[in-house]
PDB file of C-alpha atoms in Angstrom:
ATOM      1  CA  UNK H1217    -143.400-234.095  62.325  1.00 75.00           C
ATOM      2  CA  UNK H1218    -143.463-236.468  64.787  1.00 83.00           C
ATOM      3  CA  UNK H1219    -141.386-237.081  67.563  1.00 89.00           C
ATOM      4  CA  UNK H1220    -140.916-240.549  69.956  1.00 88.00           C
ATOM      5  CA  UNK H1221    -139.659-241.379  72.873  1.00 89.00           C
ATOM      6  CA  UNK H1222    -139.085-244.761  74.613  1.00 90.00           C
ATOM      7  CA  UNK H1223    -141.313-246.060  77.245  1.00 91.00           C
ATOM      8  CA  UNK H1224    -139.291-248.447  79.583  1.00 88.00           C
ATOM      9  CA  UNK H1225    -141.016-247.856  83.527  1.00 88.00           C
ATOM     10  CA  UNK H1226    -139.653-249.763  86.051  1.00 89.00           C
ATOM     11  CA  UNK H1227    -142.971-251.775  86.425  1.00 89.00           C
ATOM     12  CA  UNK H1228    -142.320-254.078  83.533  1.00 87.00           C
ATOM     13  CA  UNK H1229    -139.045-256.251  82.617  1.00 84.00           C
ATOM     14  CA  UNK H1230    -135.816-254.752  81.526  1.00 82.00           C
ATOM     15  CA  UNK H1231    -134.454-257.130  78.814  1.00 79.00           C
ATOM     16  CA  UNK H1232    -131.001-255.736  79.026  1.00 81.00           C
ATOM     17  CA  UNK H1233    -130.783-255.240  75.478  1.00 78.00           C
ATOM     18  CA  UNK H1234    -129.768-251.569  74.379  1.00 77.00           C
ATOM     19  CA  UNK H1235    -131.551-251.458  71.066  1.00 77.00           C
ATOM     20  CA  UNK H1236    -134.815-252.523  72.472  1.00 80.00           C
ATOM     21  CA  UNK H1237    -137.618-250.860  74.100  1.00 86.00           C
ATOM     22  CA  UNK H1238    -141.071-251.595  75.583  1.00 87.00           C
ATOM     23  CA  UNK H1239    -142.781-249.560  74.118  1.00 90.00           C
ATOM     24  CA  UNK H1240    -142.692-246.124  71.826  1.00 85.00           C
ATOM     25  CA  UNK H1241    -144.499-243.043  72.807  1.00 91.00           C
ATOM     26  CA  UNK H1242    -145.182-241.060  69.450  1.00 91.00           C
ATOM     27  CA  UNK H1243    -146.603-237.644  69.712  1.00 90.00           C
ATOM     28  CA  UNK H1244    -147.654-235.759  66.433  1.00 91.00           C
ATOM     29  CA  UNK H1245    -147.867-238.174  63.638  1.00 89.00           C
ATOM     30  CA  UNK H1246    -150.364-237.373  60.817  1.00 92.00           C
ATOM     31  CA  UNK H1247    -148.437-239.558  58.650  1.00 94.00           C
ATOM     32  CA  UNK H1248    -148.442-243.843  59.102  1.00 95.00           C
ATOM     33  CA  UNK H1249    -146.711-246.063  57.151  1.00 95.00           C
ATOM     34  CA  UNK H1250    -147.692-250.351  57.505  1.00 95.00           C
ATOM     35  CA  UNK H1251    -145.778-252.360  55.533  1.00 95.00           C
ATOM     36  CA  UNK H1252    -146.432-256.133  54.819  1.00 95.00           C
ATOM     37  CA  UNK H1253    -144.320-258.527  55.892  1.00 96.00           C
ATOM     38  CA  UNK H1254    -140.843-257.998  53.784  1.00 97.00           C
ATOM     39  CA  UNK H1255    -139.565-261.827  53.325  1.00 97.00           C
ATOM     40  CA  UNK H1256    -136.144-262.471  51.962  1.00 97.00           C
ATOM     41  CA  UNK H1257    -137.093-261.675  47.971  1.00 96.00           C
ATOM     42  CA  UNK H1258    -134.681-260.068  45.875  1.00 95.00           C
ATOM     43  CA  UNK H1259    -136.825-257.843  43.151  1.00 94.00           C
ATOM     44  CA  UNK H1260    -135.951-259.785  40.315  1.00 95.00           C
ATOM     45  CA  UNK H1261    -138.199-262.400  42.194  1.00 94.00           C
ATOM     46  CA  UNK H1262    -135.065-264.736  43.425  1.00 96.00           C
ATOM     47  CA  UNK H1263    -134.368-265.742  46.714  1.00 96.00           C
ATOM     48  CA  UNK H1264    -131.440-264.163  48.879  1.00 97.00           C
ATOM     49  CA  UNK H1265    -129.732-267.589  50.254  1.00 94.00           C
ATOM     50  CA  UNK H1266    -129.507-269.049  53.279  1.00 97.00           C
ATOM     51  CA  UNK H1267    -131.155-267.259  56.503  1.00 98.00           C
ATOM     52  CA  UNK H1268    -128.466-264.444  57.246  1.00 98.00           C
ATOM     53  CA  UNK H1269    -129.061-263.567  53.723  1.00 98.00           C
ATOM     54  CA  UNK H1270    -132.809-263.045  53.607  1.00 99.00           C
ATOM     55  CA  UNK H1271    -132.249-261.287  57.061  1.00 99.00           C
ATOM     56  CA  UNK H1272    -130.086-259.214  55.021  1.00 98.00           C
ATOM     57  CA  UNK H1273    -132.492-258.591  52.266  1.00 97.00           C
ATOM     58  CA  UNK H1274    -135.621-258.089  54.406  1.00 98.00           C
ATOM     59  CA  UNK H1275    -134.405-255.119  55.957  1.00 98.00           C
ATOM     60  CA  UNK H1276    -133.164-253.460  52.264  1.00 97.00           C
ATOM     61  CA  UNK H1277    -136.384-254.227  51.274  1.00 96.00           C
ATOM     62  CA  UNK H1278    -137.606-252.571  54.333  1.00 97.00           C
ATOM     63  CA  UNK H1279    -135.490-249.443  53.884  1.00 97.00           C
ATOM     64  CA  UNK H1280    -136.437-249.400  50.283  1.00 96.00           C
ATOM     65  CA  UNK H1281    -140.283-249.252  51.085  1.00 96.00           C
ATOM     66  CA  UNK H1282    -139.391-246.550  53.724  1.00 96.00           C
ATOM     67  CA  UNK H1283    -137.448-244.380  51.144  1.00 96.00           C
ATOM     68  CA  UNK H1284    -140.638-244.636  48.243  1.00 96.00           C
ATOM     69  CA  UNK H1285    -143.181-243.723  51.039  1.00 95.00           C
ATOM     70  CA  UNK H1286    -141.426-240.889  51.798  1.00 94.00           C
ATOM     71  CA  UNK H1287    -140.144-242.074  55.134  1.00 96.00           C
ATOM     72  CA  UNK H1288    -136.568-243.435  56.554  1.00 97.00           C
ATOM     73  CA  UNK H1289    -135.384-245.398  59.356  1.00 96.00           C
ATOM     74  CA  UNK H1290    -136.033-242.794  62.007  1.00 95.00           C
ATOM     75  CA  UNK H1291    -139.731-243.032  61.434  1.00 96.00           C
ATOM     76  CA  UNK H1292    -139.856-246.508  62.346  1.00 96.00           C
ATOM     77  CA  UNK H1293    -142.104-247.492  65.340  1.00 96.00           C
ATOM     78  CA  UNK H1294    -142.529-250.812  64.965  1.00 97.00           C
ATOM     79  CA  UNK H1295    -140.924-254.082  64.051  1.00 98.00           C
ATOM     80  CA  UNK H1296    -142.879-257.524  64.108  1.00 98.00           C
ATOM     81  CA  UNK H1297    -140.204-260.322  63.227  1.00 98.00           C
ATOM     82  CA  UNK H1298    -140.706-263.759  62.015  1.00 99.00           C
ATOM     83  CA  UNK H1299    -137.947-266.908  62.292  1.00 99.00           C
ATOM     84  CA  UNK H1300    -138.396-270.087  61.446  1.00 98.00           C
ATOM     85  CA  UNK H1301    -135.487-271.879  63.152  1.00 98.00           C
ATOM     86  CA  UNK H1302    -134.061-270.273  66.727  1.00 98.00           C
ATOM     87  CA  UNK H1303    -130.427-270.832  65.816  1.00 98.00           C
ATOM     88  CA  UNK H1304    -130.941-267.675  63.083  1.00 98.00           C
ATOM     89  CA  UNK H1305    -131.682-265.368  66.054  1.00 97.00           C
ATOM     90  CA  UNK H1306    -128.086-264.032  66.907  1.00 97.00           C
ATOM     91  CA  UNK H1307    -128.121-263.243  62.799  1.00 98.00           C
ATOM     92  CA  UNK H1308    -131.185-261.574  62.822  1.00 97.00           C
ATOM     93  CA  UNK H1309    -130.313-259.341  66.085  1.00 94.00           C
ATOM     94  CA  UNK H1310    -126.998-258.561  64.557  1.00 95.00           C
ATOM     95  CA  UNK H1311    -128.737-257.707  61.270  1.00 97.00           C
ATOM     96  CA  UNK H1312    -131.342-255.167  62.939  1.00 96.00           C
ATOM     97  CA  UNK H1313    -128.495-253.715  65.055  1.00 94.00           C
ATOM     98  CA  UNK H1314    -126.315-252.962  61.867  1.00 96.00           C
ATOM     99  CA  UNK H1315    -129.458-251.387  60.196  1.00 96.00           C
ATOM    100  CA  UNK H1316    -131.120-249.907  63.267  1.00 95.00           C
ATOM    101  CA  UNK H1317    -128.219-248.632  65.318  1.00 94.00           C
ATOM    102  CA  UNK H1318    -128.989-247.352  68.662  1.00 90.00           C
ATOM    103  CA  UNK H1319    -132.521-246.543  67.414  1.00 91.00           C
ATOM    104  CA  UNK H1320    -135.206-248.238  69.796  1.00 90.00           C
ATOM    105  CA  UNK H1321    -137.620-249.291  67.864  1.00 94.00           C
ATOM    106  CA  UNK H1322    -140.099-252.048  69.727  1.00 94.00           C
ATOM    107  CA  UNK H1323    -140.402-255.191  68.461  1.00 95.00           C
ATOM    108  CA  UNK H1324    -141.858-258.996  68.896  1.00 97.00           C
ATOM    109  CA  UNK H1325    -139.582-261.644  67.660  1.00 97.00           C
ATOM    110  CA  UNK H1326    -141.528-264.955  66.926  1.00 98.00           C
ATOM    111  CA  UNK H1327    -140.486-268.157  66.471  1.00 99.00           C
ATOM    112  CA  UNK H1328    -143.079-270.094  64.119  1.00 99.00           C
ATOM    113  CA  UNK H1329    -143.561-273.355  62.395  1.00 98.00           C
ATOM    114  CA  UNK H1330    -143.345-272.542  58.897  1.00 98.00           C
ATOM    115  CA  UNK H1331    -143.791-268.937  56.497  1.00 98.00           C
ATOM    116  CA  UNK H1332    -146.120-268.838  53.164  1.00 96.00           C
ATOM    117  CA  UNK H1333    -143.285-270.607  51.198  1.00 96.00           C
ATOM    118  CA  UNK H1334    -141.132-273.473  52.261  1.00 97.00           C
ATOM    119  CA  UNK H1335    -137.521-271.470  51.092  1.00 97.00           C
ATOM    120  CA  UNK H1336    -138.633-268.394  53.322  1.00 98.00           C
ATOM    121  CA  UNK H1337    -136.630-268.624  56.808  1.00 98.00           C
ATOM    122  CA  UNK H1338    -137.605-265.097  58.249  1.00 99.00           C
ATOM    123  CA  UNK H1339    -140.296-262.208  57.607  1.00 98.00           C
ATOM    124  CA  UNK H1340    -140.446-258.805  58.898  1.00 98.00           C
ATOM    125  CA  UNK H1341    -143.211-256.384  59.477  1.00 98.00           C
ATOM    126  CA  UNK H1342    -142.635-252.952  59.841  1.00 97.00           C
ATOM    127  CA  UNK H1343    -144.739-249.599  60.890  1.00 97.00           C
ATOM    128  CA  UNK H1344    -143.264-245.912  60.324  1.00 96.00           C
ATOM    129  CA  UNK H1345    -144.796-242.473  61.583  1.00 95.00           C
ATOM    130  CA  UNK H1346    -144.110-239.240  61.657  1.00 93.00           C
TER     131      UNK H1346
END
């Protein structure tokens, strides 16, 4: 099993934000998980509404790919998030800290231009390990 620990030296910023970390040391993983980016996609193939939905969604879909791989929350090591529009960031942070809870888990948040499809208004990437 593997075990983490948060990596936050004084050498590099402090963000101020509880839930996040620099970095994530994980010792003793034989196991990896790498999922694709999870967009907003119910599985019946619909669309879950406006941004705070598909926030919503992504990380259920998330979770869901965790639980068939054999892995939950606590293995997560990694989150790469995607946003089309910067006003949907306080509902993606609230999002991930109603999932996540105190969990540090590190993360890049970007801000793009567009996703695959026109409707999608976030994506998340996510890597597990233990």
């Amino acid at each position: 099993m593997a075990t983490t620990s948060p990596l936050d030296p004084t050498t590099v910023p402090n963000l101020g934000i509880p839930t996040f970390t620099q970095g994530l040391v994980v010792q003793g993983a034989k196991d990896w998980l790498v999922l694709s980016g999870q967009v907003g996609l119910k599985p019946d193939g619909s669309i879950a509404g406006d941004a705070a939905a598909q926030i919503d969604q992504c990380f259920t879909n998330i979770v869901n790919m965790l639980e068939a791989g054999g892995f939950s929350l606590d293995d997560l090591v990694f989150l790469r998030l995607y946003l089309v529009d910067p006003a949907d960031i306080d509902a993606l942070r609230a999002a991930r800290n109603r999932v996540l809870g105190a969990r540090k888990v590190p993360s890049t948040l970007l801000v793009i231009s567009a996703l695959a499809r026109p409707e999608f208004k976030v994506e998340i990437e996510a890597v597990a390990a233990r």
